[in-house]
Amino acid sequence: MVAQHPQTSVARTPANRTSGRPAVPHQTPVRRSWARIPVTVLAFTASIAFAMVNVVDPSSGAVASPYYQAPARFNGDSAQRLVVADAVERTVQRDSFGAEAKPTPTPTPTPTPTETQTASATADEEESGSAEAETAAPVQRAAAPDPGSAKAIAYDMIVQRGWADSEYDCLVLLWNRESGWNVYAENKSSGAYGIPQALPGSKMATAGADWATNASTQITWGLGYISGRYGSPCGAWAHSESVGWY
């Protein structure tokens, strides 16, 4: 049995023909790829369009319309204001002065005192003389007060005020005449009450609610009244000596 082998074809080179001319090689034609042309054109067009966007205003068509109205900015206010202040004016002034001769003083005539002025001066002299007489009126030395009595209370208050013992002497004479140092002394006709004969007696309530029965309260009010009106007990006594009351 004989094995069969497949037949193989062997390419044979054709025999060169000799025609007396050299062989000319065949040129392969160049094929162009038309598929790349649209991509190139598209890239070029896109770059041109991108550049034109920056050059041409997109709203130029709207602005060119006769109905175009620019929108208000900054709520209608101007974006910038320029205020020019007035020019500064400088005024220079120079003081002026003049010299004049000192005027001769006119002698003032001596006024002739009239009758009214003379009477007024006389009245003032009489009042000052009476005041001096009141303050200079001598008083009798008072005896030492009994301890715990109304006079002892008054003496202590006079010492606390810094007054001299002579003021106590005047006070003893004054209130001996007015009330005899009686806490309950009352003037039926005038309504005066107490040691200092306050008129009305309720005035002494400023010194204490027990003004009707307490000697210390009455004396405190009495010395305050004398100090404010006459300056001292001797001044009140001089007035009482002059007119009969204080």
mmCIF file of C-alpha atoms in Angstrom:
data_model
loop_
_atom_site.group_PDB
_atom_site.id
_atom_site.type_symbol
_atom_site.label_atom_id
_atom_site.label_comp_id
_atom_site.label_asym_id
_atom_site.label_seq_id
_atom_site.Cartn_x
_atom_site.Cartn_y
_atom_site.Cartn_z
ATOM 1 C CA MET A 1 0.000 0.000 0.000
ATOM 2 C CA VAL A 2 1.516 3.233 -0.987
ATOM 3 C CA ALA A 3 0.918 6.421 1.021
ATOM 4 C CA GLN A 4 -0.394 9.362 -0.865
ATOM 5 C CA HIS A 5 1.066 12.807 -0.209
ATOM 6 C CA PRO A 6 -0.857 15.916 -0.948
ATOM 7 C CA GLN A 7 0.212 17.765 -3.960
ATOM 8 C CA THR A 8 1.920 21.055 -3.356
ATOM 9 C CA SER A 9 2.007 23.734 -5.917
ATOM 10 C CA VAL A 10 5.310 25.407 -6.386
ATOM 11 C CA ALA A 11 5.310 28.908 -7.682
ATOM 12 C CA ARG A 12 7.566 29.206 -10.480
ATOM 13 C CA THR A 13 9.096 32.348 -11.614
ATOM 14 C CA PRO A 14 8.376 32.927 -15.176
ATOM 15 C CA ALA A 15 11.352 32.869 -17.310
ATOM 16 C CA ASN A 16 12.740 36.183 -18.198
ATOM 17 C CA ARG A 17 12.095 37.164 -21.596
ATOM 18 C CA THR A 18 14.887 38.702 -23.394
ATOM 19 C CA SER A 19 13.728 41.359 -25.701
ATOM 20 C CA GLY A 20 16.844 43.401 -25.758
ATOM 21 C CA ARG A 21 15.404 46.202 -23.342
ATOM 22 C CA PRO A 22 16.007 46.490 -19.637
ATOM 23 C CA ALA A 23 13.150 45.762 -17.335
ATOM 24 C CA VAL A 24 11.220 48.787 -15.947
ATOM 25 C CA PRO A 25 9.946 48.389 -12.363
ATOM 26 C CA HIS A 26 6.234 48.973 -11.857
ATOM 27 C CA GLN A 27 5.295 52.067 -9.616
ATOM 28 C CA THR A 28 2.681 51.473 -6.967
ATOM 29 C CA PRO A 29 0.062 54.307 -7.016
ATOM 30 C CA VAL A 30 -0.255 56.424 -3.747
ATOM 31 C CA ARG A 31 -3.679 56.161 -2.125
ATOM 32 C CA ARG A 32 -4.978 59.231 -0.134
ATOM 33 C CA SER A 33 -7.068 58.800 3.046
ATOM 34 C CA TRP A 34 -10.229 60.931 2.654
ATOM 35 C CA ALA A 35 -11.468 59.919 6.110
ATOM 36 C CA ARG A 36 -9.149 62.379 7.925
ATOM 37 C CA ILE A 37 -10.314 65.500 6.070
ATOM 38 C CA PRO A 38 -13.623 66.080 8.008
ATOM 39 C CA VAL A 39 -11.865 65.877 11.378
ATOM 40 C CA THR A 40 -9.321 68.495 10.349
ATOM 41 C CA VAL A 41 -11.973 70.839 9.023
ATOM 42 C CA LEU A 42 -14.026 70.427 12.198
ATOM 43 C CA ALA A 43 -11.035 71.262 14.433
ATOM 44 C CA PHE A 44 -10.214 74.325 12.365
ATOM 45 C CA THR A 45 -13.805 75.543 12.434
ATOM 46 C CA ALA A 46 -14.039 75.084 16.225
ATOM 47 C CA SER A 47 -10.879 77.120 16.847
ATOM 48 C CA ILE A 48 -12.089 79.899 14.599
ATOM 49 C CA ALA A 49 -15.484 79.959 16.350
ATOM 50 C CA PHE A 50 -13.858 80.107 19.787
ATOM 51 C CA ALA A 51 -11.747 83.058 18.708
ATOM 52 C CA MET A 52 -14.709 84.878 17.177
ATOM 53 C CA VAL A 53 -16.699 84.588 20.412
ATOM 54 C CA ASN A 54 -14.111 86.780 22.125
ATOM 55 C CA VAL A 55 -14.045 89.235 19.251
ATOM 56 C CA VAL A 56 -17.730 89.656 18.462
ATOM 57 C CA ASP A 57 -20.183 90.848 21.217
ATOM 58 C CA PRO A 58 -22.980 88.273 21.491
ATOM 59 C CA SER A 59 -25.472 91.012 22.342
ATOM 60 C CA SER A 60 -24.531 93.236 19.428
ATOM 61 C CA GLY A 61 -27.654 92.225 17.613
ATOM 62 C CA ALA A 62 -29.871 93.197 20.515
ATOM 63 C CA VAL A 63 -28.096 96.536 20.961
ATOM 64 C CA ALA A 64 -28.585 97.306 17.290
ATOM 65 C CA SER A 65 -32.334 96.858 17.662
ATOM 66 C CA PRO A 66 -34.340 100.154 17.851
ATOM 67 C CA TYR A 67 -36.283 98.714 20.781
ATOM 68 C CA TYR A 68 -33.237 98.006 22.884
ATOM 69 C CA GLN A 69 -33.247 99.579 26.344
ATOM 70 C CA ALA A 70 -30.210 99.416 28.563
ATOM 71 C CA PRO A 71 -30.987 97.949 32.009
ATOM 72 C CA ALA A 72 -30.688 100.274 35.008
ATOM 73 C CA ARG A 73 -27.627 99.740 37.177
ATOM 74 C CA PHE A 74 -27.038 100.623 40.826
ATOM 75 C CA ASN A 75 -30.785 101.237 41.333
ATOM 76 C CA GLY A 76 -30.707 104.197 39.006
ATOM 77 C CA ASP A 77 -27.920 105.960 40.907
ATOM 78 C CA SER A 78 -24.819 107.113 39.210
ATOM 79 C CA ALA A 79 -21.894 104.769 39.506
ATOM 80 C CA GLN A 80 -19.540 107.550 40.484
ATOM 81 C CA ARG A 81 -19.970 111.042 41.791
ATOM 82 C CA LEU A 82 -17.509 113.847 41.891
ATOM 83 C CA VAL A 83 -18.084 116.619 44.385
ATOM 84 C CA VAL A 84 -16.024 119.736 43.996
ATOM 85 C CA ALA A 85 -15.765 121.835 47.117
ATOM 86 C CA ASP A 86 -15.635 125.568 47.012
ATOM 87 C CA ALA A 87 -12.262 127.083 46.712
ATOM 88 C CA VAL A 88 -10.700 128.135 49.995
ATOM 89 C CA GLU A 89 -10.530 131.854 50.327
ATOM 90 C CA ARG A 90 -8.017 133.368 52.641
ATOM 91 C CA THR A 91 -8.614 136.858 53.811
ATOM 92 C CA VAL A 92 -5.752 138.733 55.377
ATOM 93 C CA GLN A 93 -6.607 141.671 57.554
ATOM 94 C CA ARG A 94 -4.239 144.038 59.161
ATOM 95 C CA ASP A 95 -5.147 145.837 62.344
ATOM 96 C CA SER A 96 -5.002 149.569 62.311
ATOM 97 C CA PHE A 97 -4.512 151.897 65.196
ATOM 98 C CA GLY A 98 -4.483 155.551 65.859
ATOM 99 C CA ALA A 99 -3.047 157.801 68.503
ATOM 100 C CA GLU A 100 -4.952 160.547 70.206
ATOM 101 C CA ALA A 101 -4.088 162.929 72.955
ATOM 102 C CA LYS A 102 -5.400 162.101 76.395
ATOM 103 C CA PRO A 103 -8.485 164.211 77.027
ATOM 104 C CA THR A 104 -8.415 166.617 79.888
ATOM 105 C CA PRO A 105 -10.710 165.340 82.649
ATOM 106 C CA THR A 106 -13.659 167.527 83.434
ATOM 107 C CA PRO A 107 -13.832 168.387 87.111
ATOM 108 C CA THR A 108 -16.836 166.828 88.816
ATOM 109 C CA PRO A 109 -18.868 169.395 90.729
ATOM 110 C CA THR A 110 -19.486 168.688 94.353
ATOM 111 C CA PRO A 111 -23.161 167.715 94.758
ATOM 112 C CA THR A 112 -25.196 169.777 97.119
ATOM 113 C CA PRO A 113 -27.038 167.581 99.654
ATOM 114 C CA THR A 114 -30.785 167.823 99.342
ATOM 115 C CA GLU A 115 -33.263 167.798 102.159
ATOM 116 C CA THR A 116 -34.237 164.181 101.431
ATOM 117 C CA GLN A 117 -30.632 163.006 101.548
ATOM 118 C CA THR A 118 -30.056 164.925 104.747
ATOM 119 C CA ALA A 119 -33.133 163.392 106.373
ATOM 120 C CA SER A 120 -32.122 159.908 105.216
ATOM 121 C CA ALA A 121 -28.601 160.324 106.580
ATOM 122 C CA THR A 122 -30.017 161.540 109.875
ATOM 123 C CA ALA A 123 -32.356 158.534 110.084
ATOM 124 C CA ASP A 124 -29.477 156.157 109.342
ATOM 125 C CA GLU A 125 -27.386 157.740 112.064
ATOM 126 C CA GLU A 126 -30.255 157.458 114.526
ATOM 127 C CA GLU A 127 -30.803 153.772 113.629
ATOM 128 C CA SER A 128 -27.105 152.954 113.930
ATOM 129 C CA GLY A 129 -26.987 154.828 117.214
ATOM 130 C CA SER A 130 -29.985 152.899 118.545
ATOM 131 C CA ALA A 131 -28.458 149.622 117.381
ATOM 132 C CA GLU A 132 -25.232 150.462 119.185
ATOM 133 C CA ALA A 133 -27.248 151.333 122.239
ATOM 134 C CA GLU A 134 -29.074 147.994 122.021
ATOM 135 C CA THR A 135 -25.900 145.939 121.745
ATOM 136 C CA ALA A 136 -24.119 148.019 124.367
ATOM 137 C CA ALA A 137 -26.925 147.917 126.919
ATOM 138 C CA PRO A 138 -25.513 146.520 130.200
ATOM 139 C CA VAL A 139 -27.198 143.480 131.725
ATOM 140 C CA GLN A 140 -27.280 142.158 135.243
ATOM 141 C CA ARG A 141 -25.244 139.076 136.038
ATOM 142 C CA ALA A 142 -27.556 136.050 136.387
ATOM 143 C CA ALA A 143 -27.220 133.564 139.194
ATOM 144 C CA ALA A 144 -25.983 130.043 138.555
ATOM 145 C CA PRO A 145 -28.853 127.834 137.364
ATOM 146 C CA ASP A 146 -30.156 124.959 139.463
ATOM 147 C CA PRO A 147 -29.084 121.560 138.125
ATOM 148 C CA GLY A 148 -31.750 119.948 135.956
ATOM 149 C CA SER A 149 -33.794 123.139 135.662
ATOM 150 C CA ALA A 150 -34.846 124.789 132.402
ATOM 151 C CA LYS A 151 -32.221 127.486 132.981
ATOM 152 C CA ALA A 152 -29.528 124.820 133.348
ATOM 153 C CA ILE A 153 -30.617 123.293 130.033
ATOM 154 C CA ALA A 154 -30.458 126.707 128.367
ATOM 155 C CA TYR A 155 -27.018 127.434 129.833
ATOM 156 C CA ASP A 156 -25.612 124.139 128.477
ATOM 157 C CA MET A 157 -26.990 124.907 125.016
ATOM 158 C CA ILE A 158 -25.443 128.390 125.080
ATOM 159 C CA VAL A 159 -22.059 126.929 125.966
ATOM 160 C CA GLN A 160 -22.404 124.368 123.123
ATOM 161 C CA ARG A 161 -23.039 127.211 120.686
ATOM 162 C CA GLY A 162 -19.819 128.883 121.790
ATOM 163 C CA TRP A 163 -21.544 131.957 123.222
ATOM 164 C CA ALA A 164 -20.233 133.872 126.221
ATOM 165 C CA ASP A 165 -21.812 133.711 129.665
ATOM 166 C CA SER A 166 -23.172 137.227 129.078
ATOM 167 C CA GLU A 167 -25.545 135.748 126.478
ATOM 168 C CA TYR A 168 -26.994 133.537 129.196
ATOM 169 C CA ASP A 169 -27.519 136.613 131.350
ATOM 170 C CA CYS A 170 -29.464 138.328 128.539
ATOM 171 C CA LEU A 171 -31.510 135.165 127.935
ATOM 172 C CA VAL A 172 -32.492 134.940 131.604
ATOM 173 C CA LEU A 173 -33.733 138.546 131.549
ATOM 174 C CA LEU A 174 -35.571 138.038 128.245
ATOM 175 C CA TRP A 175 -37.480 134.888 129.166
ATOM 176 C CA ASN A 176 -38.130 136.095 132.714
ATOM 177 C CA ARG A 177 -40.120 138.903 131.096
ATOM 178 C CA GLU A 178 -41.815 136.682 128.481
ATOM 179 C CA SER A 179 -42.863 133.571 130.431
ATOM 180 C CA GLY A 180 -41.007 133.380 133.759
ATOM 181 C CA TRP A 181 -39.416 130.171 132.325
ATOM 182 C CA ASN A 182 -42.760 128.383 132.607
ATOM 183 C CA VAL A 183 -43.207 125.532 130.131
ATOM 184 C CA TYR A 184 -46.979 125.945 130.157
ATOM 185 C CA ALA A 185 -47.077 129.760 130.007
ATOM 186 C CA GLU A 186 -49.746 130.895 127.538
ATOM 187 C CA ASN A 187 -50.796 134.341 126.415
ATOM 188 C CA LYS A 188 -54.575 134.223 126.089
ATOM 189 C CA SER A 189 -54.787 137.348 123.940
ATOM 190 C CA SER A 190 -52.073 136.548 121.389
ATOM 191 C CA GLY A 191 -51.838 132.757 121.630
ATOM 192 C CA ALA A 192 -48.100 132.744 122.386
ATOM 193 C CA TYR A 193 -46.999 129.639 124.291
ATOM 194 C CA GLY A 194 -44.131 128.153 126.259
ATOM 195 C CA ILE A 195 -40.860 129.456 127.619
ATOM 196 C CA PRO A 196 -39.912 131.372 124.446
ATOM 197 C CA GLN A 197 -43.555 132.448 123.868
ATOM 198 C CA ALA A 198 -43.679 131.080 120.340
ATOM 199 C CA LEU A 199 -46.536 132.538 118.282
ATOM 200 C CA PRO A 200 -48.260 130.261 117.612
ATOM 201 C CA GLY A 201 -46.946 127.585 119.928
ATOM 202 C CA SER A 202 -47.213 124.903 117.231
ATOM 203 C CA LYS A 203 -44.136 126.430 115.551
ATOM 204 C CA MET A 204 -42.049 124.606 118.124
ATOM 205 C CA ALA A 205 -43.106 121.278 116.595
ATOM 206 C CA THR A 206 -40.131 121.675 114.246
ATOM 207 C CA ALA A 207 -37.900 121.008 117.247
ATOM 208 C CA GLY A 208 -39.896 118.061 118.604
ATOM 209 C CA ALA A 209 -43.333 116.517 118.863
ATOM 210 C CA ASP A 210 -43.383 117.136 122.651
ATOM 211 C CA TRP A 211 -43.119 120.902 122.224
ATOM 212 C CA ALA A 212 -46.099 121.551 124.515
ATOM 213 C CA THR A 213 -44.564 119.888 127.611
ATOM 214 C CA ASN A 214 -40.800 119.547 127.128
ATOM 215 C CA ALA A 215 -38.592 122.441 128.235
ATOM 216 C CA SER A 216 -35.600 121.189 126.234
ATOM 217 C CA THR A 217 -37.637 121.180 123.027
ATOM 218 C CA GLN A 218 -38.940 124.684 123.675
ATOM 219 C CA ILE A 219 -35.477 126.054 124.521
ATOM 220 C CA THR A 220 -33.965 124.430 121.412
ATOM 221 C CA TRP A 221 -36.543 126.136 119.218
ATOM 222 C CA GLY A 222 -36.242 129.443 121.094
ATOM 223 C CA LEU A 223 -32.451 129.660 120.737
ATOM 224 C CA GLY A 224 -32.707 128.803 117.025
ATOM 225 C CA TYR A 225 -35.276 131.566 116.522
ATOM 226 C CA ILE A 226 -33.160 134.122 118.444
ATOM 227 C CA SER A 227 -29.992 133.169 116.538
ATOM 228 C CA GLY A 228 -31.674 133.482 113.148
ATOM 229 C CA ARG A 229 -33.473 136.771 113.850
ATOM 230 C CA TYR A 230 -31.248 138.698 116.281
ATOM 231 C CA GLY A 231 -27.918 136.880 116.180
ATOM 232 C CA SER A 232 -27.723 136.325 119.923
ATOM 233 C CA PRO A 233 -29.819 136.524 123.143
ATOM 234 C CA CYS A 234 -28.328 139.943 123.950
ATOM 235 C CA GLY A 235 -29.538 141.239 120.561
ATOM 236 C CA ALA A 236 -33.043 139.924 121.288
ATOM 237 C CA TRP A 237 -32.959 141.464 124.786
ATOM 238 C CA ALA A 238 -31.905 144.868 123.402
ATOM 239 C CA HIS A 239 -34.820 144.744 120.936
ATOM 240 C CA SER A 240 -37.222 143.810 123.700
ATOM 241 C CA GLU A 241 -35.946 146.691 125.794
ATOM 242 C CA SER A 242 -36.515 149.041 122.841
ATOM 243 C CA VAL A 243 -39.993 147.991 121.658
ATOM 244 C CA GLY A 244 -41.285 145.723 124.420
ATOM 245 C CA TRP A 245 -41.245 142.407 122.463
ATOM 246 C CA TYR A 246 -38.893 140.265 120.451
#
